[in-house]
Short mmCIF file of C-alpha atoms in Angstrom, two decimals:
data_model
loop_
_atom_site.label_atom_id
_atom_site.label_comp_id
_atom_site.label_asym_id
_atom_site.label_seq_id
_atom_site.Cartn_x
_atom_site.Cartn_y
_atom_site.Cartn_z
CA MET S 1058 -0.07 -0.02 -0.15
CA LEU S 1059 2.79 2.44 0.85
CA LYS S 1060 4.21 1.89 -2.71
CA LYS S 1061 1.13 3.29 -4.08
CA ARG S 1062 1.01 6.35 -1.66
CA SER S 1063 4.66 6.79 -2.15
CA ALA S 1064 4.40 6.99 -5.88
CA VAL S 1065 2.18 9.93 -5.45
CA MET S 1066 4.24 11.55 -2.92
CA MET S 1067 7.43 11.03 -4.93
CA THR S 1068 6.05 13.06 -7.74
CA LEU S 1069 4.51 15.58 -5.52
CA SER S 1070 5.83 18.64 -7.51
CA VAL S 1071 4.85 17.23 -10.90
CA LEU S 1072 1.36 16.25 -9.77
CA ALA S 1073 0.91 19.78 -8.58
CA ALA S 1074 0.67 20.84 -12.03
CA LEU S 1075 -2.19 18.47 -13.20
CA PRO S 1076 -5.35 20.44 -13.86
CA ALA S 1077 -8.14 20.36 -11.45
CA TYR S 1078 -10.28 18.55 -14.21
CA ALA S 1079 -7.78 15.79 -14.38
CA THR S 1080 -9.74 13.69 -11.86
CA ASP S 1081 -13.04 14.58 -13.67
CA ASN S 1082 -12.32 13.11 -17.16
CA ALA S 1083 -14.59 10.12 -16.65
CA ALA S 1084 -17.43 12.31 -15.49
CA ASP S 1085 -16.80 14.80 -18.40
CA GLY S 1086 -17.28 11.95 -20.79
CA ALA S 1087 -20.35 10.51 -19.20
CA ASP S 1088 -23.89 11.11 -20.46
CA LYS S 1089 -25.53 12.06 -17.24
CA PHE S 1090 -25.06 14.26 -14.33
CA THR S 1091 -23.24 13.23 -11.15
CA LEU S 1092 -23.60 14.60 -7.58
CA ASP S 1093 -21.28 13.70 -5.01
CA LEU S 1094 -21.62 14.47 -1.04
CA GLY S 1095 -18.49 15.09 0.78
CA LEU S 1096 -18.45 15.36 4.58
CA ARG S 1097 -15.43 16.90 6.38
CA THR S 1098 -15.01 17.20 10.13
CA PHE S 1099 -12.23 19.56 11.16
CA TYR S 1100 -10.93 20.19 14.82
CA MET S 1101 -7.99 22.46 15.55
CA ASN S 1102 -6.29 23.17 18.91
CA ARG S 1103 -3.34 25.62 18.49
CA ASP S 1104 -1.59 26.68 21.61
CA PHE S 1105 1.00 29.63 21.46
CA ASP S 1106 3.36 31.32 24.07
CA GLN S 1107 4.48 34.80 24.26
CA GLY S 1108 1.12 36.05 24.95
CA ILE S 1109 -0.51 35.21 21.52
CA PRO S 1110 -4.04 34.09 21.95
CA ASP S 1111 -4.63 30.54 21.51
CA THR S 1112 -7.12 28.89 18.89
CA ILE S 1113 -9.68 26.13 19.50
CA ALA S 1114 -12.08 25.76 16.52
CA ALA S 1115 -14.02 23.01 15.04
CA GLY S 1116 -16.50 22.80 12.09
CA GLN S 1117 -18.48 20.31 9.99
CA ALA S 1118 -18.42 20.89 6.35
CA PHE S 1119 -20.93 19.60 3.80
CA ARG S 1120 -19.81 19.71 0.19
CA LEU S 1121 -22.02 19.16 -2.85
CA ASP S 1122 -20.18 18.55 -6.05
CA LEU S 1123 -22.24 18.61 -9.13
CA LYS S 1124 -20.77 17.64 -12.65
CA SER S 1125 -22.70 17.91 -15.89
CA PRO S 1126 -21.90 15.79 -18.96
CA LEU S 1127 -20.07 17.40 -21.81
CA TRP S 1128 -23.04 17.90 -24.42
CA ASN S 1129 -21.88 17.13 -27.84
CA ASN S 1130 -18.72 15.98 -26.11
CA MET S 1131 -17.88 19.79 -25.95
CA ILE S 1132 -19.39 21.96 -23.26
CA GLY S 1133 -20.58 21.65 -19.73
CA PHE S 1134 -20.37 23.08 -16.25
CA ASP S 1135 -19.26 22.07 -12.64
CA ILE S 1136 -20.43 23.55 -9.37
CA THR S 1137 -19.07 22.87 -5.93
CA ALA S 1138 -21.01 24.37 -2.88
CA VAL S 1139 -19.73 24.06 0.68
CA SER S 1140 -21.63 24.82 3.90
CA VAL S 1141 -19.53 24.77 7.26
CA VAL S 1142 -21.50 24.53 10.46
CA GLU S 1143 -19.63 25.71 13.62
CA LEU S 1144 -19.13 23.10 16.23
CA SER S 1145 -16.81 24.88 18.66
CA ASP S 1146 -15.36 28.36 18.82
CA GLU S 1147 -14.07 28.44 22.36
CA LYS S 1148 -11.00 30.69 21.33
CA THR S 1149 -11.03 32.51 18.11
CA LEU S 1150 -9.00 35.80 18.58
CA ASN S 1151 -6.19 34.39 16.67
CA SER S 1152 -8.22 33.10 13.40
CA SER S 1153 -7.60 29.51 12.44
CA ASP S 1154 -9.50 29.78 8.96
CA VAL S 1155 -11.52 26.75 10.15
CA LEU S 1156 -14.42 29.17 10.74
CA THR S 1157 -14.73 32.95 9.90
CA PRO S 1158 -12.62 35.40 11.84
CA ASP S 1159 -15.74 35.93 14.05
CA GLY S 1160 -15.79 32.22 14.91
CA ASN S 1161 -18.91 31.43 12.81
CA GLY S 1162 -19.82 28.96 10.14
CA TYR S 1163 -20.00 30.00 6.48
CA ASN S 1164 -21.12 29.00 3.11
CA SER S 1165 -19.04 29.33 0.00
CA LEU S 1166 -19.41 28.63 -3.71
CA GLU S 1167 -16.07 26.86 -3.99
CA GLN S 1168 -16.33 26.14 -7.67
CA ALA S 1169 -18.66 27.29 -10.56
CA TYR S 1170 -17.16 27.13 -14.04
CA ILE S 1171 -17.93 26.33 -17.58
CA LYS S 1172 -15.89 23.58 -19.25
CA PHE S 1173 -15.20 23.47 -23.03
CA ARG S 1174 -13.49 20.90 -24.92
CA PRO S 1175 -13.05 22.08 -28.45
CA LEU S 1176 -10.49 19.40 -29.24
CA GLU S 1177 -9.88 15.92 -27.87
CA ASN S 1178 -6.83 16.91 -26.18
CA LEU S 1179 -7.71 20.63 -25.30
CA ASP S 1180 -9.70 21.57 -22.22
CA LEU S 1181 -10.87 25.08 -21.09
CA ARG S 1182 -12.42 26.37 -18.00
CA ALA S 1183 -13.71 29.70 -17.07
CA GLY S 1184 -15.18 30.74 -13.72
CA ARG S 1185 -14.08 30.12 -10.02
CA MET S 1186 -12.17 27.06 -9.50
CA VAL S 1187 -9.79 25.59 -7.18
CA LEU S 1188 -6.29 25.56 -8.86
CA MET S 1189 -3.38 23.21 -8.45
CA THR S 1190 -0.21 24.57 -9.98
CA PRO S 1191 3.02 25.25 -8.17
CA LEU S 1192 2.65 29.25 -8.52
CA LEU S 1193 -1.05 29.35 -7.91
CA ASN S 1194 -2.08 26.51 -5.64
CA ASP S 1195 -5.42 26.40 -3.70
CA LEU S 1196 -4.37 23.57 -1.32
CA THR S 1197 -7.03 22.32 1.05
CA SER S 1198 -5.30 22.55 4.36
CA ARG S 1199 -8.41 23.48 6.22
CA ILE S 1200 -12.12 22.46 6.19
CA SER S 1201 -12.65 23.86 2.71
CA ALA S 1202 -10.30 25.23 0.00
CA PRO S 1203 -9.48 28.89 -1.20
CA SER S 1204 -10.32 29.43 -4.93
CA THR S 1205 -9.35 31.54 -7.73
CA GLN S 1206 -11.41 33.33 -10.45
CA ALA S 1207 -9.71 32.27 -13.63
CA VAL S 1208 -9.65 31.16 -17.35
CA TYR S 1209 -7.56 27.96 -17.49
CA ALA S 1210 -6.51 25.98 -20.50
CA THR S 1211 -4.57 22.65 -20.72
CA ALA S 1212 -3.47 20.74 -23.73
CA THR S 1213 -2.18 17.11 -23.02
CA PHE S 1214 0.05 15.03 -25.26
CA ASP S 1215 1.54 11.59 -25.06
CA ASN S 1216 4.26 12.40 -22.78
CA GLY S 1217 3.37 15.79 -21.24
CA SER S 1218 1.06 18.96 -21.09
CA LEU S 1219 1.02 22.55 -21.60
CA TYR S 1220 -1.21 24.90 -19.65
CA ALA S 1221 -1.99 28.54 -19.49
CA LEU S 1222 -4.14 30.62 -16.98
CA TYR S 1223 -5.33 33.98 -16.43
CA SER S 1224 -6.78 35.23 -13.08
CA ASP S 1225 -8.13 38.50 -11.91
CA LYS S 1226 -9.59 37.56 -8.49
CA ALA S 1227 -9.14 35.20 -5.50
CA SER S 1228 -10.74 34.24 -2.30
CA MET S 1229 -10.06 32.76 1.12
CA ASN S 1230 -11.37 29.31 2.09
CA ASN S 1231 -13.81 30.95 4.43
CA ASP S 1232 -15.12 33.70 2.34
CA GLU S 1233 -17.29 33.45 -0.72
CA ASP S 1234 -16.54 36.96 -1.90
CA TYR S 1235 -13.78 37.30 -4.51
CA THR S 1236 -11.32 40.20 -4.09
CA ALA S 1237 -9.10 41.54 -7.00
CA TYR S 1238 -5.37 41.10 -6.65
CA SER S 1239 -4.29 44.61 -5.46
CA ALA S 1240 -1.37 46.60 -3.84
CA ASN S 1241 -0.85 50.31 -3.05
CA GLY S 1242 -4.40 51.06 -4.18
CA GLU S 1243 -4.08 49.59 -7.70
CA GLU S 1244 -5.43 46.35 -9.15
CA TYR S 1245 -3.74 43.89 -11.50
CA GLU S 1246 -4.12 40.53 -13.14
CA ILE S 1247 -1.94 37.27 -13.24
CA VAL S 1248 -0.97 35.45 -16.34
CA SER S 1249 0.87 32.13 -16.29
CA LEU S 1250 2.37 29.42 -18.61
CA GLY S 1251 3.45 26.00 -17.61
CA GLY S 1252 4.04 22.56 -18.93
CA THR S 1253 5.19 19.04 -17.90
CA TYR S 1254 7.04 16.28 -19.70
CA GLN S 1255 7.99 12.61 -18.95
CA TRP S 1256 10.78 11.09 -20.75
CA ASP S 1257 10.74 7.17 -21.49
CA ASN S 1258 13.24 6.57 -18.59
CA GLY S 1259 10.68 8.18 -16.17
CA PHE S 1260 12.46 11.51 -15.66
CA ASN S 1261 9.99 14.35 -15.23
CA THR S 1262 10.25 17.94 -15.69
CA HIS S 1263 7.94 20.61 -14.86
CA LEU S 1264 8.28 24.42 -15.76
CA GLN S 1265 5.97 27.30 -14.73
CA TYR S 1266 6.16 31.18 -15.26
CA ALA S 1267 3.76 33.64 -13.65
CA LEU S 1268 3.51 37.31 -13.98
CA ALA S 1269 1.38 40.06 -12.38
CA ASP S 1270 2.23 43.16 -14.38
CA ASP S 1271 3.90 46.09 -12.22
CA TYR S 1272 3.73 43.65 -9.02
CA GLN S 1273 5.75 40.44 -9.18
CA LYS S 1274 6.94 37.70 -11.48
CA GLN S 1275 7.91 34.00 -10.42
CA ASN S 1276 9.51 31.10 -12.16
CA TYR S 1277 9.26 27.38 -11.07
CA ILE S 1278 11.41 24.62 -12.30
CA ASN S 1279 11.11 20.93 -11.08
CA LEU S 1280 13.23 17.84 -12.06
CA ASN S 1281 12.02 14.44 -10.64
CA TYR S 1282 13.83 11.18 -11.44
CA PRO S 1283 12.68 7.75 -10.19
CA ALA S 1284 15.26 4.92 -10.05
CA THR S 1285 16.16 1.79 -8.22
CA LEU S 1286 18.98 1.21 -5.62
CA GLY S 1287 19.21 -2.50 -4.96
CA ASP S 1288 15.91 -3.69 -4.23
CA HIS S 1289 14.63 -0.28 -3.08
CA ASP S 1290 12.88 2.56 -5.01
CA LEU S 1291 14.73 5.76 -5.05
CA MET S 1292 13.36 9.25 -5.92
CA LEU S 1293 15.34 12.27 -6.49
CA ASP S 1294 13.62 15.51 -6.72
CA LEU S 1295 15.01 19.08 -7.35
CA VAL S 1296 12.89 22.20 -7.12
CA HIS S 1297 13.96 25.76 -7.91
CA MET S 1298 11.85 28.91 -7.50
CA ARG S 1299 12.60 32.55 -8.21
CA GLY S 1300 10.64 35.63 -7.24
CA GLU S 1301 11.26 39.14 -8.25
CA ASP S 1302 9.42 42.37 -7.98
CA ASP S 1303 8.12 43.67 -11.41
CA GLY S 1304 7.51 47.36 -10.69
CA ALA S 1305 6.35 49.96 -8.20
CA LEU S 1306 3.11 48.14 -7.01
CA TYR S 1307 5.18 45.64 -4.83
CA GLY S 1308 6.31 48.51 -2.86
CA SER S 1309 9.97 47.68 -2.56
CA ASP S 1310 12.83 45.85 -4.36
CA TYR S 1311 12.28 42.16 -3.93
CA ASP S 1312 14.52 39.29 -5.09
CA SER S 1313 14.47 35.82 -3.66
CA HIS S 1314 14.96 32.25 -4.64
CA LEU S 1315 14.24 28.87 -3.10
CA THR S 1316 16.13 25.48 -3.89
CA GLY S 1317 15.11 22.27 -2.58
CA LEU S 1318 16.66 18.80 -3.08
CA THR S 1319 14.88 15.64 -1.81
CA ALA S 1320 15.83 11.93 -1.78
CA ARG S 1321 13.35 9.30 -0.94
CA LEU S 1322 14.15 5.70 -0.41
CA SER S 1323 11.21 3.27 -0.19
CA LYS S 1324 10.47 -0.51 0.00
CA ASP S 1325 7.39 -2.41 0.49
CA ASN S 1326 5.58 -0.65 3.48
CA ILE S 1327 8.27 1.89 4.57
CA ALA S 1328 9.83 5.03 3.11
CA TYR S 1329 12.64 7.35 4.24
CA THR S 1330 12.95 10.91 2.98
CA LEU S 1331 15.66 13.37 3.49
CA ALA S 1332 14.97 16.96 2.12
CA TYR S 1333 17.37 19.96 1.96
CA GLN S 1334 15.91 23.56 1.28
CA ASN S 1335 17.79 26.80 0.97
CA ILE S 1336 16.51 30.53 0.47
CA GLY S 1337 18.80 32.83 -1.34
CA GLY S 1338 18.67 36.43 -2.70
CA HIS S 1339 17.99 39.60 -0.60
CA ASP S 1340 14.53 38.46 0.98
CA GLY S 1341 12.60 35.70 2.30
CA TYR S 1342 10.63 33.92 -0.53
CA ASP S 1343 7.18 35.32 -0.87
CA GLN S 1344 4.74 33.16 -3.00
CA GLN S 1345 1.60 35.29 -2.45
CA TRP S 1346 0.16 37.35 -5.19
CA GLY S 1347 -1.66 40.07 -3.06
CA GLY S 1348 -5.20 40.74 -2.15
CA ASP S 1349 -7.05 37.79 -0.60
CA ASP S 1350 -4.87 35.12 -2.62
CA ASN S 1351 -3.93 32.27 -0.44
CA THR S 1352 -1.59 30.47 -2.65
CA GLN S 1353 0.46 27.88 -0.75
CA PHE S 1354 3.67 26.10 -1.24
CA PHE S 1355 3.84 22.79 -2.81
CA THR S 1356 7.44 21.90 -1.78
CA TRP S 1357 8.84 19.19 0.55
CA GLY S 1358 9.98 21.99 2.85
CA ALA S 1359 6.61 23.37 3.59
CA VAL S 1360 5.07 21.33 6.51
CA GLN S 1361 2.08 21.73 8.82
CA LEU S 1362 3.01 25.09 10.47
CA LEU S 1363 6.15 26.51 8.85
CA ASP S 1364 7.35 26.84 5.17
CA PHE S 1365 10.97 27.51 6.21
CA ASN S 1366 11.05 30.44 3.68
CA ALA S 1367 12.79 33.21 5.70
CA ARG S 1368 15.84 35.31 4.45
CA ASP S 1369 18.88 33.13 4.03
CA GLU S 1370 17.16 30.19 5.71
CA GLN S 1371 18.66 26.59 5.39
CA SER S 1372 16.69 23.63 6.48
CA LEU S 1373 17.00 19.96 6.65
CA GLN S 1374 14.22 17.63 7.00
CA ALA S 1375 14.20 13.83 7.91
CA ARG S 1376 10.97 11.93 7.49
CA ILE S 1377 9.74 8.30 7.69
CA ASP S 1378 6.43 6.73 6.38
CA TYR S 1379 5.07 3.38 7.44
CA ASP S 1380 2.11 1.29 6.55
CA LEU S 1381 1.24 -1.37 9.12
CA PRO S 1382 1.02 -4.73 7.40
CA SER S 1383 -1.17 -5.96 10.21
CA ARG S 1384 -3.68 -3.26 9.80
CA PRO S 1385 -4.54 -2.37 6.12
CA GLY S 1386 -5.51 1.35 5.69
CA LEU S 1387 -3.43 2.45 8.64
CA HIS S 1388 -0.43 4.98 7.68
CA LEU S 1389 1.93 6.58 10.09
CA MET S 1390 4.22 9.41 9.41
CA ALA S 1391 6.98 11.21 11.63
CA ARG S 1392 9.05 14.24 10.39
CA HIS S 1393 11.42 16.71 11.84
CA THR S 1394 12.70 19.84 10.11
CA GLU S 1395 15.51 21.87 11.49
CA SER S 1396 16.78 25.22 10.11
CA TRP S 1397 19.46 27.73 10.74
CA ASP S 1398 21.27 30.91 9.26
CA ILE S 1399 17.98 32.96 9.32
CA ASP S 1400 18.48 36.54 8.84
CA TYR S 1401 16.19 38.61 11.11
CA SER S 1402 15.90 41.99 12.96
CA GLY S 1403 18.13 40.73 15.86
CA GLY S 1404 20.83 38.95 13.88
CA ASP S 1405 21.77 36.65 11.03
CA ASP S 1406 21.85 33.24 12.65
CA GLY S 1407 18.28 32.52 13.79
CA GLN S 1408 17.19 29.12 14.26
CA ARG S 1409 13.62 27.40 14.29
CA ARG S 1410 12.31 23.65 13.99
CA GLU S 1411 9.18 21.74 13.69
CA THR S 1412 8.26 18.14 14.49
CA ASN S 1413 5.17 16.52 12.94
CA ILE S 1414 3.53 13.17 13.74
CA ASP S 1415 0.51 12.17 11.46
CA VAL S 1416 -1.60 8.89 11.97
CA MET S 1417 -4.13 8.22 9.09
CA TYR S 1418 -6.64 5.53 8.95
CA THR S 1419 -9.13 4.54 6.05
CA LEU S 1420 -11.79 2.10 6.53
CA GLN S 1421 -11.43 -0.84 4.22
CA SER S 1422 -14.80 -2.34 4.30
CA GLY S 1423 -18.52 -1.97 5.60
CA ALA S 1424 -20.96 0.63 5.16
CA ALA S 1425 -18.56 3.42 5.63
CA LYS S 1426 -15.84 2.02 3.56
CA GLY S 1427 -13.50 4.75 2.37
CA LEU S 1428 -13.94 6.90 5.47
CA ASN S 1429 -10.72 8.52 6.28
CA MET S 1430 -9.51 9.63 9.83
CA ARG S 1431 -6.33 11.71 10.37
CA LEU S 1432 -4.75 12.99 13.43
CA ARG S 1433 -1.99 15.67 12.84
CA VAL S 1434 0.44 16.79 15.56
CA ALA S 1435 2.97 19.55 15.35
CA ARG S 1436 5.25 21.41 17.49
CA ALA S 1437 7.30 24.47 16.29
CA ASP S 1438 9.97 26.33 18.28
CA GLY S 1439 13.16 28.23 17.95
CA ASP S 1440 14.66 31.57 18.74
CA ALA S 1441 11.96 33.74 20.43
CA ALA S 1442 12.64 36.54 17.94
CA VAL S 1443 12.21 34.19 14.87
CA VAL S 1444 9.14 32.08 15.92
CA PRO S 1445 6.82 31.61 18.99
CA ARG S 1446 6.54 28.07 20.52
CA ILE S 1447 3.43 26.57 18.88
CA ASN S 1448 1.73 23.32 19.58
CA ASP S 1449 -0.86 22.38 17.15
CA ILE S 1450 -3.27 19.39 17.02
CA ARG S 1451 -5.64 18.65 14.20
CA PHE S 1452 -8.30 15.89 13.80
CA ILE S 1453 -9.97 15.42 10.49
CA ILE S 1454 -12.55 13.13 9.36
CA ASP S 1455 -13.35 12.78 5.52
CA TYR S 1456 -16.02 10.92 3.89
CA LYS S 1457 -17.42 11.07 0.24
CA THR S 1458 -20.43 9.37 -1.38
CA ASN S 1459 -22.06 9.53 -4.72
CA LEU S 1460 -25.82 10.57 -4.60
CA PHE S 1461 -26.56 9.88 -8.29
#
């Protein structure tokens, strides 16, 4: 089982580029509507020191995902609506994004777009959608996902794909309203081009470029190579990102780059990962595009609480994943990340660290087959001027069923 899960994780950066519709191809080709109900229960207990208010919040999400057929194999639409009910808001002074900033439930039209297939290998979408590209990534790390208003096109080929997107607005996960990208009183749009290619030997490449005129531009390069080492599977992964200001709207000169090198060794039900990440240039790495954009890193160095993206920061991560043979569906993960050389207001050798433990179990049979339960525990600390001590516990239950 771990081999299947590791295969996904080993190509993490490449899979980030797959368009949101990649999992919907079967539904797109069907001759009828489909409606799925997703349930997610999310509990967070985050404890700070240094006088920062703690957070305890829990919610229950109900997600309806309606997909139309492609009429004449050409045009259709998809809609995803989410309703979150407050279960607990004991402490919400420091917002968790589980509920609204006031500690209430909310409703969100997470996706609503037209899908169009003018050619067999060309797909277009226009509307609000959850994006999964390295430079605009609406990762679901809370009870629902942030989303982006965009026009998105993808062309697929035998060994690769090309994609292009245009976006003028984005929203937080707990807010249905879309807000334009803006800085210093002016609004702007983002355009992006990207592509993936896989060679016959399994070597993967992924490139993306994105530009917000007069604000910021970013580049992303990923090289991923699967191999064997004796009777083990070996994955080598290189990520390089670069960000620069593109004019006066950013508000200052900005130049930063992130480089990550990861090696993962796996066999049967166990995998070992070692990941190094370095931040160079004159600033910490800023992946945000302004406004209510909630783009998140899709790198091995970004973990539960910290992204380890401060100025001059270097970090090293050790991780182990294990599937219990005696209990199918039970996956364990332990990870520790240590960083150093951070430039901050009080010096140039700041340190911080984070330790994570995940326990995940998926029911393999019975009426609730597929129900997934996950416990995530994290502790972050370091120099007081760099990061406060944080203890973070999350418990998540996910279940999805097809209504028709």
